[in-house]
Short mmCIF file of C-alpha atoms and ligand atoms in Angstrom, two decimals:
data_model
loop_
_atom_site.label_atom_id
_atom_site.label_comp_id
_atom_site.label_asym_id
_atom_site.label_seq_id
_atom_site.Cartn_x
_atom_site.Cartn_y
_atom_site.Cartn_z
CA MET A 1065 112.87 75.57 106.32
CA THR A 1066 115.56 75.08 103.67
CA LEU A 1067 115.00 76.00 100.02
CA ASP A 1068 114.98 73.34 97.32
CA THR A 1069 114.75 73.01 93.54
CA ALA A 1070 111.03 73.80 93.64
CA TRP A 1071 111.98 77.16 95.17
CA ALA A 1072 114.57 77.79 92.43
CA VAL A 1073 111.97 77.00 89.76
CA ARG A 1074 109.38 79.28 91.45
CA TRP A 1075 112.05 82.02 91.56
CA ILE A 1076 112.76 81.66 87.85
CA ARG A 1077 109.05 81.65 86.92
CA ALA A 1078 108.45 84.69 89.14
CA SER A 1079 111.45 86.42 87.55
CA ALA A 1080 110.05 85.86 84.07
CA ALA A 1081 106.66 87.21 85.17
CA VAL A 1082 108.07 90.30 86.88
CA VAL A 1083 110.44 91.14 84.02
CA SER A 1084 107.53 90.88 81.62
CA GLU A 1085 105.32 93.09 83.86
CA HIS A 1086 108.10 95.69 84.22
CA ARG A 1087 109.33 95.47 80.64
CA VAL A 1088 108.20 98.98 79.69
CA GLU A 1089 109.54 100.50 82.93
CA LEU A 1090 112.98 98.94 82.28
CA ILE A 1091 112.92 100.07 78.65
CA THR A 1092 112.08 103.61 79.77
CA LEU A 1093 114.87 103.68 82.36
CA ASP A 1094 117.36 102.42 79.75
CA ARG A 1095 116.05 104.90 77.18
CA ASP A 1096 116.82 107.74 79.61
CA ILE A 1097 120.49 106.83 80.12
CA GLY A 1098 121.22 104.02 77.64
CA ASP A 1099 119.79 102.63 74.41
CA GLY A 1100 116.37 101.47 75.60
CA ASP A 1101 116.80 97.72 75.16
CA HIS A 1102 117.19 96.49 78.74
CA GLY A 1103 113.54 95.49 79.31
CA GLU A 1104 113.28 93.93 75.88
CA ASN A 1105 116.52 91.95 76.31
CA LEU A 1106 115.67 90.57 79.74
CA ASP A 1107 112.09 89.73 78.79
CA ARG A 1108 113.35 87.79 75.78
CA GLY A 1109 115.91 85.96 77.94
CA PHE A 1110 113.59 84.91 80.76
CA SER A 1111 110.82 83.98 78.31
CA ALA A 1112 113.31 81.63 76.65
CA VAL A 1113 114.10 79.98 80.01
CA LEU A 1114 110.48 79.05 80.81
CA PRO A 1115 109.95 76.16 78.35
CA LYS A 1116 113.34 74.70 79.32
CA LEU A 1117 112.25 74.34 82.95
CA ASP A 1118 109.95 71.50 81.88
CA ASP A 1119 113.01 69.53 80.74
CA LEU A 1120 114.75 69.66 84.13
CA ALA A 1121 115.35 66.13 85.45
CA ASP A 1122 113.36 64.98 88.48
CA ASP A 1123 116.55 64.90 90.54
CA ALA A 1124 117.74 68.33 89.36
CA THR A 1125 119.34 70.51 92.03
CA PRO A 1126 118.81 74.27 92.52
CA ALA A 1127 122.21 74.71 90.86
CA ASP A 1128 120.97 72.88 87.75
CA ALA A 1129 118.04 75.30 87.51
CA LEU A 1130 120.29 78.36 87.89
CA LYS A 1131 122.72 76.98 85.31
CA LEU A 1132 119.84 76.73 82.85
CA VAL A 1133 119.14 80.43 83.42
CA ALA A 1134 122.81 81.28 82.94
CA THR A 1135 123.25 79.49 79.63
CA THR A 1136 119.94 80.80 78.27
CA LEU A 1137 120.62 84.41 79.25
CA ILE A 1138 124.14 84.27 77.79
CA SER A 1139 122.80 83.01 74.45
CA THR A 1140 119.63 85.15 74.17
CA VAL A 1141 119.99 88.47 76.03
CA GLY A 1142 123.02 90.16 74.44
CA GLY A 1143 124.14 93.69 75.35
CA ALA A 1144 125.94 94.28 78.62
CA ALA A 1145 123.31 92.61 80.76
CA GLY A 1146 123.36 89.19 79.03
CA PRO A 1147 126.96 88.27 79.91
CA LEU A 1148 126.72 90.04 83.29
CA TYR A 1149 123.58 88.21 84.43
CA GLY A 1150 124.78 85.01 82.74
CA THR A 1151 127.99 85.12 84.79
CA ALA A 1152 126.03 85.96 87.95
CA TYR A 1153 123.75 82.91 87.60
CA LEU A 1154 126.65 80.66 86.59
CA LYS A 1155 128.73 81.65 89.62
CA ALA A 1156 125.66 81.40 91.88
CA ALA A 1157 125.10 77.84 90.62
CA GLY A 1158 128.76 77.02 91.25
CA ALA A 1159 128.51 78.19 94.86
CA ILE A 1160 125.68 75.73 95.63
CA ALA A 1161 126.72 72.86 93.34
CA GLY A 1162 125.42 69.45 94.40
CA GLN A 1163 123.21 70.76 97.25
CA ALA A 1164 119.58 69.62 97.15
CA GLU A 1165 118.55 71.85 100.07
CA LEU A 1166 119.86 75.37 100.65
CA ASP A 1167 120.23 76.70 104.18
CA GLY A 1168 120.85 80.35 105.08
CA ALA A 1169 124.61 80.08 104.62
CA ALA A 1170 124.09 78.58 101.16
CA ILE A 1171 121.73 81.43 100.21
CA VAL A 1172 124.33 83.99 101.29
CA ALA A 1173 127.00 82.08 99.35
CA LEU A 1174 124.74 82.05 96.25
CA LEU A 1175 124.11 85.80 96.42
CA THR A 1176 127.77 86.59 97.12
CA ALA A 1177 128.93 84.49 94.18
CA ALA A 1178 126.38 86.19 91.88
CA ARG A 1179 127.61 89.65 92.90
CA ASP A 1180 131.24 88.57 92.58
CA GLY A 1181 130.47 87.24 89.09
CA VAL A 1182 129.04 90.60 88.00
CA VAL A 1183 132.11 92.39 89.39
CA LEU A 1184 134.51 89.89 87.79
CA ARG A 1185 132.84 90.35 84.42
CA GLY A 1186 132.12 94.08 84.44
CA LYS A 1187 134.78 95.47 86.79
CA ALA A 1188 132.34 98.00 88.29
CA ALA A 1189 132.75 99.24 91.85
CA PRO A 1190 129.94 100.28 94.20
CA GLY A 1191 128.86 103.83 93.29
CA ASP A 1192 129.55 103.38 89.55
CA LYS A 1193 125.76 103.43 88.93
CA THR A 1194 125.39 99.82 87.77
CA MET A 1195 123.66 96.65 88.94
CA VAL A 1196 126.53 96.26 91.43
CA ASP A 1197 124.82 99.04 93.42
CA ALA A 1198 121.84 96.73 93.98
CA TRP A 1199 123.79 93.49 94.46
CA THR A 1200 126.36 94.74 96.96
CA PRO A 1201 123.94 96.07 99.60
CA ALA A 1202 121.84 92.93 99.00
CA VAL A 1203 124.81 90.68 99.82
CA ASP A 1204 125.71 92.76 102.88
CA ALA A 1205 122.12 92.70 104.16
CA ALA A 1206 121.82 88.96 103.54
CA ALA A 1207 125.02 88.27 105.51
CA ALA A 1208 123.79 90.48 108.36
CA ALA A 1209 120.40 88.73 108.39
CA LEU A 1210 122.14 85.33 108.51
CA SER A 1211 124.24 86.34 111.50
CA ASN A 1212 121.14 87.75 113.24
CA GLY A 1213 119.49 84.33 112.98
CA SER A 1214 117.01 85.02 110.14
CA ASP A 1215 115.70 82.04 108.21
CA GLU A 1216 116.13 81.65 104.44
CA ALA A 1217 113.00 83.67 103.58
CA GLY A 1218 114.13 86.43 105.97
CA ILE A 1219 117.59 86.51 104.42
CA LEU A 1220 116.13 86.87 100.92
CA ASP A 1221 113.68 89.53 102.09
CA ALA A 1222 116.56 91.53 103.61
CA ALA A 1223 118.53 91.16 100.37
CA ALA A 1224 115.59 92.30 98.23
CA THR A 1225 114.83 95.30 100.45
CA ALA A 1226 118.48 96.39 100.37
CA ALA A 1227 118.61 95.92 96.58
CA GLU A 1228 115.50 98.12 96.17
CA ALA A 1229 117.13 100.84 98.28
CA GLY A 1230 120.39 100.39 96.36
CA ALA A 1231 118.59 100.80 93.02
CA ARG A 1232 116.87 104.00 94.24
CA ALA A 1233 120.25 105.27 95.48
CA THR A 1234 121.68 105.14 91.93
CA GLU A 1235 119.46 108.09 90.94
CA PRO A 1236 121.81 110.94 92.03
CA LEU A 1237 124.94 109.20 90.71
CA VAL A 1238 127.10 109.82 87.65
CA ALA A 1239 127.78 106.54 85.80
CA HIS A 1240 131.32 105.22 85.43
CA LYS A 1241 130.56 102.01 83.48
CA GLY A 1242 128.38 101.03 80.54
CA ARG A 1243 126.52 103.26 78.09
CA ALA A 1244 125.30 105.63 80.81
CA SER A 1245 128.93 106.65 81.45
CA TYR A 1246 128.93 108.48 78.07
CA LEU A 1247 126.36 110.92 79.48
CA GLY A 1248 128.45 112.39 82.30
CA GLU A 1249 126.32 114.59 84.54
CA ARG A 1250 123.24 114.07 82.35
CA ALA A 1251 122.83 110.65 83.98
CA ILE A 1252 122.11 112.36 87.30
CA GLY A 1253 118.46 112.03 88.33
CA HIS A 1254 117.89 108.74 86.51
CA ARG A 1255 117.77 105.29 88.09
CA ASP A 1256 120.10 102.66 86.65
CA PRO A 1257 118.04 100.08 84.71
CA GLY A 1258 120.28 97.13 85.63
CA ALA A 1259 120.12 98.00 89.33
CA GLN A 1260 116.33 98.18 89.03
CA SER A 1261 116.06 94.81 87.25
CA SER A 1262 118.40 93.27 89.85
CA ALA A 1263 116.10 94.49 92.63
CA LEU A 1264 113.11 92.96 90.82
CA LEU A 1265 114.91 89.60 90.46
CA LEU A 1266 115.90 89.56 94.13
CA ARG A 1267 112.35 90.43 95.22
CA SER A 1268 111.19 87.47 93.11
CA ALA A 1269 113.61 85.21 95.00
CA ALA A 1270 112.17 86.41 98.31
CA ASP A 1271 108.56 86.01 97.12
CA ALA A 1272 109.33 82.48 95.91
CA ALA A 1273 110.54 81.60 99.41
CA THR A 1274 107.23 82.55 101.04
CA ASP A 1275 104.84 80.80 98.66
CA SER A 1276 104.90 77.11 97.85
P1 LIG B 1425 123.51 97.66 77.01
O1 LIG B 1425 124.08 98.74 77.89
O2 LIG B 1425 124.58 96.91 76.25
O3 LIG B 1425 122.39 98.14 76.15
P2 LIG B 1425 121.56 96.58 78.84
O4 LIG B 1425 120.75 97.78 78.49
O5 LIG B 1425 120.89 95.26 78.73
O6 LIG B 1425 122.91 96.54 78.03
O7 LIG B 1425 122.07 96.70 80.36
C1 LIG B 1425 122.46 97.93 80.89
C2 LIG B 1425 122.79 97.71 82.36
O8 LIG B 1425 123.95 96.91 82.48
C3 LIG B 1425 123.13 98.99 83.10
O9 LIG B 1425 121.96 99.60 83.59
C4 LIG B 1425 124.04 98.52 84.21
O10 LIG B 1425 123.32 98.18 85.37
C5 LIG B 1425 124.64 97.27 83.66
N1 LIG B 1425 126.05 97.44 83.34
C6 LIG B 1425 126.59 97.98 82.23
N2 LIG B 1425 127.94 97.92 82.28
C7 LIG B 1425 128.24 97.33 83.48
C8 LIG B 1425 129.46 96.94 84.13
N3 LIG B 1425 130.64 97.16 83.57
N4 LIG B 1425 129.38 96.33 85.34
C9 LIG B 1425 128.17 96.09 85.91
N5 LIG B 1425 127.00 96.41 85.34
C10 LIG B 1425 127.03 97.02 84.14
MG1 LIG B 1426 120.68 98.97 76.92
#
């Protein structure tokens, strides 16, 4: 079963719901090692996307839906995460441009382009205690699932599970990028908020692939 625009729209709606549900958790994580605005910023951004989904054309592709997320997040989220996520969704859309149905290879290409967009924009490496620590294991797990013959839902589930583990694995790290890097060793013991929100967004993508 390939994934279509209806999947992309379910993913975006699920993302908005999960970011709203976890708003306080993300604020608390960012308060511990940043300035406390991450949950607020993302909730504002995804809430702003929702009404725009109704204006998508009937023949819109998954890329059109992701581009809508990109432009909205860039203009409404601010902070570090706005441009980082905006670039991720824009590059993800570019990787699947023109495709009405996404197979497993297209899903891996989408996730890879999103991660590459975050790295291009923020220049963080794995282990720097950023959202890259969720995205990179997610991309690796998705590619492995594809080569093991998993279907699209299985690939997204593998990506989400790896992102959740990657987010947890940021806890013992010192941060080398973003506001948390000002804290030095005081960031140890705290989970990176952007890695946590990335895991939530990837879990939403997987959930959207199993319900219709
Ligand atoms: P700000 O730090 O401007 O308040 P947010 O709180 O919205 O922005 O987002 C913070 C998150 O952004 C961090 O938890 C981290 O995951 C991510 N981040 C910050 N700088 C970078 C970077 N250079 N590369 C990748 N991710 C980054
Ligand atoms: Mg912040």
